[in-house]
Short mmCIF file of C-alpha atoms and ligand atoms in Angstrom, two decimals:
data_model
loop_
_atom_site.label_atom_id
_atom_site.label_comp_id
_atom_site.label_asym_id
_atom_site.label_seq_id
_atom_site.Cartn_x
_atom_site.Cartn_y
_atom_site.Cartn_z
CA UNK A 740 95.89 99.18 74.10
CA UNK A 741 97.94 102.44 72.84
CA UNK A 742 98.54 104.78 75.74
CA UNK A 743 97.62 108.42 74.99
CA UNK A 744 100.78 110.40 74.83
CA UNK A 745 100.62 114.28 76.18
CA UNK A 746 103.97 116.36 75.41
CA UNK A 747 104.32 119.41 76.92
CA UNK A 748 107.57 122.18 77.18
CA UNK A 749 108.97 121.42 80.62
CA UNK A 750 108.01 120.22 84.13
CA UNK A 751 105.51 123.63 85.38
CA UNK A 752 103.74 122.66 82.38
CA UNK A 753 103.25 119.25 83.14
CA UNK A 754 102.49 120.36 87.00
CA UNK A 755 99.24 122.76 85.28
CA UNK A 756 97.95 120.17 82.77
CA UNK A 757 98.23 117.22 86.13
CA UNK A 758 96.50 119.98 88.44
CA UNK A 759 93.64 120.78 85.60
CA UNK A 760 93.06 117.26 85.12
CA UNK A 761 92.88 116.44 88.70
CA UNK A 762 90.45 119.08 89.21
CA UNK A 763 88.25 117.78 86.67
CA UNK A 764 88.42 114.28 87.94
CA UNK A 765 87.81 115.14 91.49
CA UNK A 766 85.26 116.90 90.58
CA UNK A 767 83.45 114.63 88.60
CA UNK A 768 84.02 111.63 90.59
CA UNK A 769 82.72 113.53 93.72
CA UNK A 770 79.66 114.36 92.04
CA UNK A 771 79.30 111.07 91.08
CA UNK A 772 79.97 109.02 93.77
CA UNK A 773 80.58 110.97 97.11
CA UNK A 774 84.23 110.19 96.72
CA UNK A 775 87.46 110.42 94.61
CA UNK A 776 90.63 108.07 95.50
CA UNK A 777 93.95 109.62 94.47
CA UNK A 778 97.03 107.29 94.47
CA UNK A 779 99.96 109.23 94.99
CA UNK A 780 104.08 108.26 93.79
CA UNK A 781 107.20 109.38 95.48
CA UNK A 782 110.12 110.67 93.39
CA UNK A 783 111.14 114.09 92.33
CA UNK A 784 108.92 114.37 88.71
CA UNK A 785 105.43 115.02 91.30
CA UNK A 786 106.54 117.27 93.41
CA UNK A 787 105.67 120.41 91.69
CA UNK A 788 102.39 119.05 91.12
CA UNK A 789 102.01 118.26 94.83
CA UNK A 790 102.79 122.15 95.27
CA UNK A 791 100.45 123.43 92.64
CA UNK A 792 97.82 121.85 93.81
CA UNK A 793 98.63 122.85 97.28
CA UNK A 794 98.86 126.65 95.93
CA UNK A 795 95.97 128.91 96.74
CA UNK A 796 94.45 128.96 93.13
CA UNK A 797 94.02 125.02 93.30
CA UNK A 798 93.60 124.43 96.92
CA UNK A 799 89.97 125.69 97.01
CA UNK A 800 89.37 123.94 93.58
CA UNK A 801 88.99 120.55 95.21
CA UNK A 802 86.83 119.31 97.77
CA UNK A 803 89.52 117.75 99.32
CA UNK A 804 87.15 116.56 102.56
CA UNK A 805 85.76 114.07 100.16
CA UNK A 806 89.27 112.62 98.52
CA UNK A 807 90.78 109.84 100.15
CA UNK A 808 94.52 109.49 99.65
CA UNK A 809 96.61 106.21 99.33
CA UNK A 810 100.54 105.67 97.87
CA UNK A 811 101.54 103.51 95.29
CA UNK A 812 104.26 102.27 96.98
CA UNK A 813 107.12 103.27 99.44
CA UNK A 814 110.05 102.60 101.36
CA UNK A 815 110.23 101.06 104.53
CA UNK A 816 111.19 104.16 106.90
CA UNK A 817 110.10 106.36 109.18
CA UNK A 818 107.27 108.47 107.92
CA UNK A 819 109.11 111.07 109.24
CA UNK A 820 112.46 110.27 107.43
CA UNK A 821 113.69 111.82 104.43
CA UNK A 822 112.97 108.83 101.64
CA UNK A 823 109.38 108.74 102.88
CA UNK A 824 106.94 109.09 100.37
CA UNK A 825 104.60 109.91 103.05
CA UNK A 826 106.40 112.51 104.32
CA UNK A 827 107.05 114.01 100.90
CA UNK A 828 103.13 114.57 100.11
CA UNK A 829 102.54 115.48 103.55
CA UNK A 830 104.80 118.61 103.45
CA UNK A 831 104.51 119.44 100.13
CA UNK A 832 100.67 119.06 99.89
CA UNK A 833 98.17 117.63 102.52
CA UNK A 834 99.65 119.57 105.30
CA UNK A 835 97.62 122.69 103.24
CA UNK A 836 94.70 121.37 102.23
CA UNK A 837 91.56 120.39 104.58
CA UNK A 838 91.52 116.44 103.17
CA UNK A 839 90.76 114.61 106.92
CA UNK A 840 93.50 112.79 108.62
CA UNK A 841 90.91 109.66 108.20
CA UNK A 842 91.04 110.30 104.37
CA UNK A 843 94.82 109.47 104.50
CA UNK A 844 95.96 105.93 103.83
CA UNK A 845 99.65 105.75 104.72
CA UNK A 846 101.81 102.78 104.24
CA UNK A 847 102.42 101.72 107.86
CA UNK A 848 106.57 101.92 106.94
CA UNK A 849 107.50 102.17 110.33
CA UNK A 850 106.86 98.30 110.85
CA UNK A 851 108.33 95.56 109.16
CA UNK A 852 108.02 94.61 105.47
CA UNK A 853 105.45 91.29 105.70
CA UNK A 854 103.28 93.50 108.84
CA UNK A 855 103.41 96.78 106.69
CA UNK A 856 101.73 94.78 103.61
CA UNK A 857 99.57 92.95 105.08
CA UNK A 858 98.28 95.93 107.14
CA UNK A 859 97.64 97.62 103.86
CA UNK A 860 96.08 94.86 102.11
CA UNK A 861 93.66 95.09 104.81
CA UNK A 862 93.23 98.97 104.50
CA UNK A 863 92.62 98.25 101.03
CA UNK A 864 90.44 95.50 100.95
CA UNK A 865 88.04 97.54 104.10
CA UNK A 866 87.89 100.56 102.19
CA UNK A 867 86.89 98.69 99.03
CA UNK A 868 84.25 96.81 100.84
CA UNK A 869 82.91 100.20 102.89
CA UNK A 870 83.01 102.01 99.91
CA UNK A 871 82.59 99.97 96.82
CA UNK A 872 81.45 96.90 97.53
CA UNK A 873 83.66 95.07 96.52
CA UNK A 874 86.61 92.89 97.79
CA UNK A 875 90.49 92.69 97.45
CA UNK A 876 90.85 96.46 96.84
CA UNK A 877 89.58 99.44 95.24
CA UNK A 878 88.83 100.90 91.89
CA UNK A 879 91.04 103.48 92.32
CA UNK A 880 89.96 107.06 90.82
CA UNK A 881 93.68 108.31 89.63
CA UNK A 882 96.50 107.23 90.35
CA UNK A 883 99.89 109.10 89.64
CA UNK A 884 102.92 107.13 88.63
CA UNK A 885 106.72 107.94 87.95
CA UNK A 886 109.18 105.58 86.00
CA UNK A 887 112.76 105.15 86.44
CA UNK A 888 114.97 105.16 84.04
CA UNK A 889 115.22 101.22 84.35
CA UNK A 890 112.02 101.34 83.25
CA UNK A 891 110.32 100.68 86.63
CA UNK A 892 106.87 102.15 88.02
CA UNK A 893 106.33 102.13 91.74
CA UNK A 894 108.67 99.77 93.22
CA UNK A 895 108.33 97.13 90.45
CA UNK A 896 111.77 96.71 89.22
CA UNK A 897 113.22 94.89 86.47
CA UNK A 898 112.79 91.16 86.22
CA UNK A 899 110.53 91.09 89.35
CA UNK A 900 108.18 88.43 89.34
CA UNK A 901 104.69 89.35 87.53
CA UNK A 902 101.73 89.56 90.14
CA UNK A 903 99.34 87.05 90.66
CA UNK A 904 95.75 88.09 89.86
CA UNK A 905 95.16 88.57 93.70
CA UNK A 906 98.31 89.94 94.78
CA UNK A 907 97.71 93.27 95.39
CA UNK A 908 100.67 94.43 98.10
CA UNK A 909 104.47 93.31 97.79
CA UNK A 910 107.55 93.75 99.83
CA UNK A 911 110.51 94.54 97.90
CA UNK A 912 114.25 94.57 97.94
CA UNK A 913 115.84 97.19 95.40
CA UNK A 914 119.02 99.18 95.13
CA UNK A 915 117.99 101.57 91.98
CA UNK A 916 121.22 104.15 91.52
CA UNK A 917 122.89 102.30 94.39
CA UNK A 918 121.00 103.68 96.90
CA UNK A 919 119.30 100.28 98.60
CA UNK A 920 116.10 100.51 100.11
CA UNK A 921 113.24 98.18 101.30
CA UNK A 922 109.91 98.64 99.74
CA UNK A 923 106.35 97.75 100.03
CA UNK A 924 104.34 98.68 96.65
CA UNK A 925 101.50 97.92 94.61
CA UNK A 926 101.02 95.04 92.37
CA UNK A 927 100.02 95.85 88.41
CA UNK A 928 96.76 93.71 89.71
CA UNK A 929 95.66 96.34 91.91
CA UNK A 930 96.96 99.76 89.45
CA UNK A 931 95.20 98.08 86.70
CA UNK A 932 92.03 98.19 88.07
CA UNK A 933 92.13 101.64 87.99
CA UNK A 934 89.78 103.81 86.26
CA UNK A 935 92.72 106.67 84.80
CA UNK A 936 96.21 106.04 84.83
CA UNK A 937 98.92 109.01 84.18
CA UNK A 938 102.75 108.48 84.02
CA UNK A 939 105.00 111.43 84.64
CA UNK A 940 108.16 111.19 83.09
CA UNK A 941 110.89 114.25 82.52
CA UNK A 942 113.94 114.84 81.53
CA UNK A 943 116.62 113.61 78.75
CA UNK A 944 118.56 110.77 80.82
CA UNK A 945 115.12 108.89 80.52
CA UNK A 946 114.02 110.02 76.73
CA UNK A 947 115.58 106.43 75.56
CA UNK A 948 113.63 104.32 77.87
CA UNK A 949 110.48 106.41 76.95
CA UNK A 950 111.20 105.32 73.21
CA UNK A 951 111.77 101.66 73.76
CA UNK A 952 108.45 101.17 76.09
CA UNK A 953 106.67 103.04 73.53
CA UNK A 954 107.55 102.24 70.54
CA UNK A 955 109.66 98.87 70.89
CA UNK A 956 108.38 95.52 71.68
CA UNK A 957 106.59 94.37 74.40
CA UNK A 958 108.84 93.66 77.39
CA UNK A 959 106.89 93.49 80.48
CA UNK A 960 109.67 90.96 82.48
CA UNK A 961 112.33 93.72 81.90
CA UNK A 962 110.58 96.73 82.15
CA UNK A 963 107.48 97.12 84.59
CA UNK A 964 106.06 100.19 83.20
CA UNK A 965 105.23 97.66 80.44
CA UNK A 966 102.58 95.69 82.62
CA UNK A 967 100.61 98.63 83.44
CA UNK A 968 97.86 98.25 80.92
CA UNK A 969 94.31 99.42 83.06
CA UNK A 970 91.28 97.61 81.72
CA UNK A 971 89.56 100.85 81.55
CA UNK A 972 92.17 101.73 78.90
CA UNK A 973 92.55 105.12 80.29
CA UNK A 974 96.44 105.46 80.28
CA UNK A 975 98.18 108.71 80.03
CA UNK A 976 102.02 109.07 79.54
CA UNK A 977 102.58 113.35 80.30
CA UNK A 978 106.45 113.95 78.98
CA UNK A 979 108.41 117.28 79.09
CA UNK A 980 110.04 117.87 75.68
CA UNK A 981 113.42 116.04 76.89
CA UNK A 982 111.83 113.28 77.59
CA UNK A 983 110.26 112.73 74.79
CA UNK A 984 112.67 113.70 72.27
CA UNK A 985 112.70 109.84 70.57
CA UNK A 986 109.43 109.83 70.06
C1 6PG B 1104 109.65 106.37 94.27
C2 6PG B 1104 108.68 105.96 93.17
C3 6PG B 1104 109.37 105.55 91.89
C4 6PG B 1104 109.55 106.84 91.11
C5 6PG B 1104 110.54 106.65 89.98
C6 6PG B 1104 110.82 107.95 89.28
O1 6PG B 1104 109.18 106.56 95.35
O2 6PG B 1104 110.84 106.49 94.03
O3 6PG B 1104 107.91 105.07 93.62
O4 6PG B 1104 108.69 104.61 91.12
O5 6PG B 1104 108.33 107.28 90.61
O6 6PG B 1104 111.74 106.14 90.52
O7 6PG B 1104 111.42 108.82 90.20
P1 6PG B 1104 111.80 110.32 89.83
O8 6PG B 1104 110.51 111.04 89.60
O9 6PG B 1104 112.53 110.85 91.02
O10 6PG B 1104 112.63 110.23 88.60
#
């Protein structure tokens, strides 16, 4: 499949085309099916989306008692530490909007690595049998990821094994830009699954990684981003200008 690519000046652009298209989506999927899933990424590139659509003139645009809200990965810290991802949307979004506490599906980080996963395989498998009955987990509605300049998405890194078909939640051991953390993410089973996919990626110091994964050959052992290929074929890459300059 060819991802769409979306290039626009700088990252408050990108934060008003993400907000617009969430809107849209929420909307729709509410309409549609009484709920909308949003999986949410850490790292700096969302966070002024997090705040637009926090902001007054999206806040009421969204009928956020109907989204449910679950993280694409995260490292193993207090969900009040800085480094939580959890923390991160918290203050920056769902602390001012009326979603339900019961609508938000944290990573339990606070435990161990094997504990955490397996208590959010379980979240994922309950909600996907409550709501969509189905097993293993859900068809998520959108789902928001970063990528490193490494190429990695979530906390799949580099030459980490490729998921089984079933594996849907991993523990993870990574020191990206020598800061070490542990990790429980995601598999490319589970993000694949999904019904739209959008990767937000800024700035120059990543432009060349943008152009190889792009445009170069498929490399899916050495960089992750690579492996996410949704069957729905709804894939979005959103670049600022910088980041897209070897395209
Ligand atoms: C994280 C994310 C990770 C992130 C990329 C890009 O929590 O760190 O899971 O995959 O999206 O590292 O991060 P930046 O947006 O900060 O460049």
């Amino acid at each position: 499949m060819t991802p769409t690519i979306v290039t626009l000046p700088n990252k408050e652009a990108i934060a008003d085309y993400m907000a617009e298209m969430f809107v849209a989506a929420a909307t729709a999927d509410i309409a549609e099916n009484g709920v909308c899933t949003l999986v949410l990424s850490g790292g700096g590139t969302p966070q002024p989306l997090y705040e637009r659509l926090a902001s007054h003139d999206y806040a009421n645009r969204v009928e956020w008692e109907h989204v449910h809200l679950f993280w694409g990965d995260d490292r193993l810290v207090l969900p009040s530490a800085d480094g939580s991802n959890y923390k991160q949307v918290k203050e920056a979004l769902f602390d001012h909007v009326p979603v339900p506490t019961d609508n938000v599906w944290r990573m339990l980080t606070e435990l161990d690595g094997a504990r955490a996963a397996a208590d959010y395989r379980w979240v994922l498998d309950n909600f996907a049998v409550q709501h969509q009955n189905r097993t293993g987990w859900p068809v998520f509605d959108f789902v928001l990821l970063g990528m490193g300049s490494d190429g990695h998405t979530a906390s799949l890194f580099p030459e980490s094994k490729r998921a089984e078909a079933d594996e849907g939640v991993r523990v993870v051991s990574a020191d990206y830009e020598d800061r070490p953390a542990n990790r429980i993410t995601l598999t490319e089973s589970v993000i694949n699954d999904a019904r739209r996919i959008f990767v937000l990626v800024t700035g120059e110091k990543k432009a060349e990684m943008i152009a190889t994964i792009i445009d170069g050959e498929q490399q899916p052992e050495k960089y992750p981003i690579q492996r996410i290929r949704p069957n729905s074929e709804h894939l979005t890459f959103v670049l600022d200008e910088a980041a897209a300059k070897f395209l």
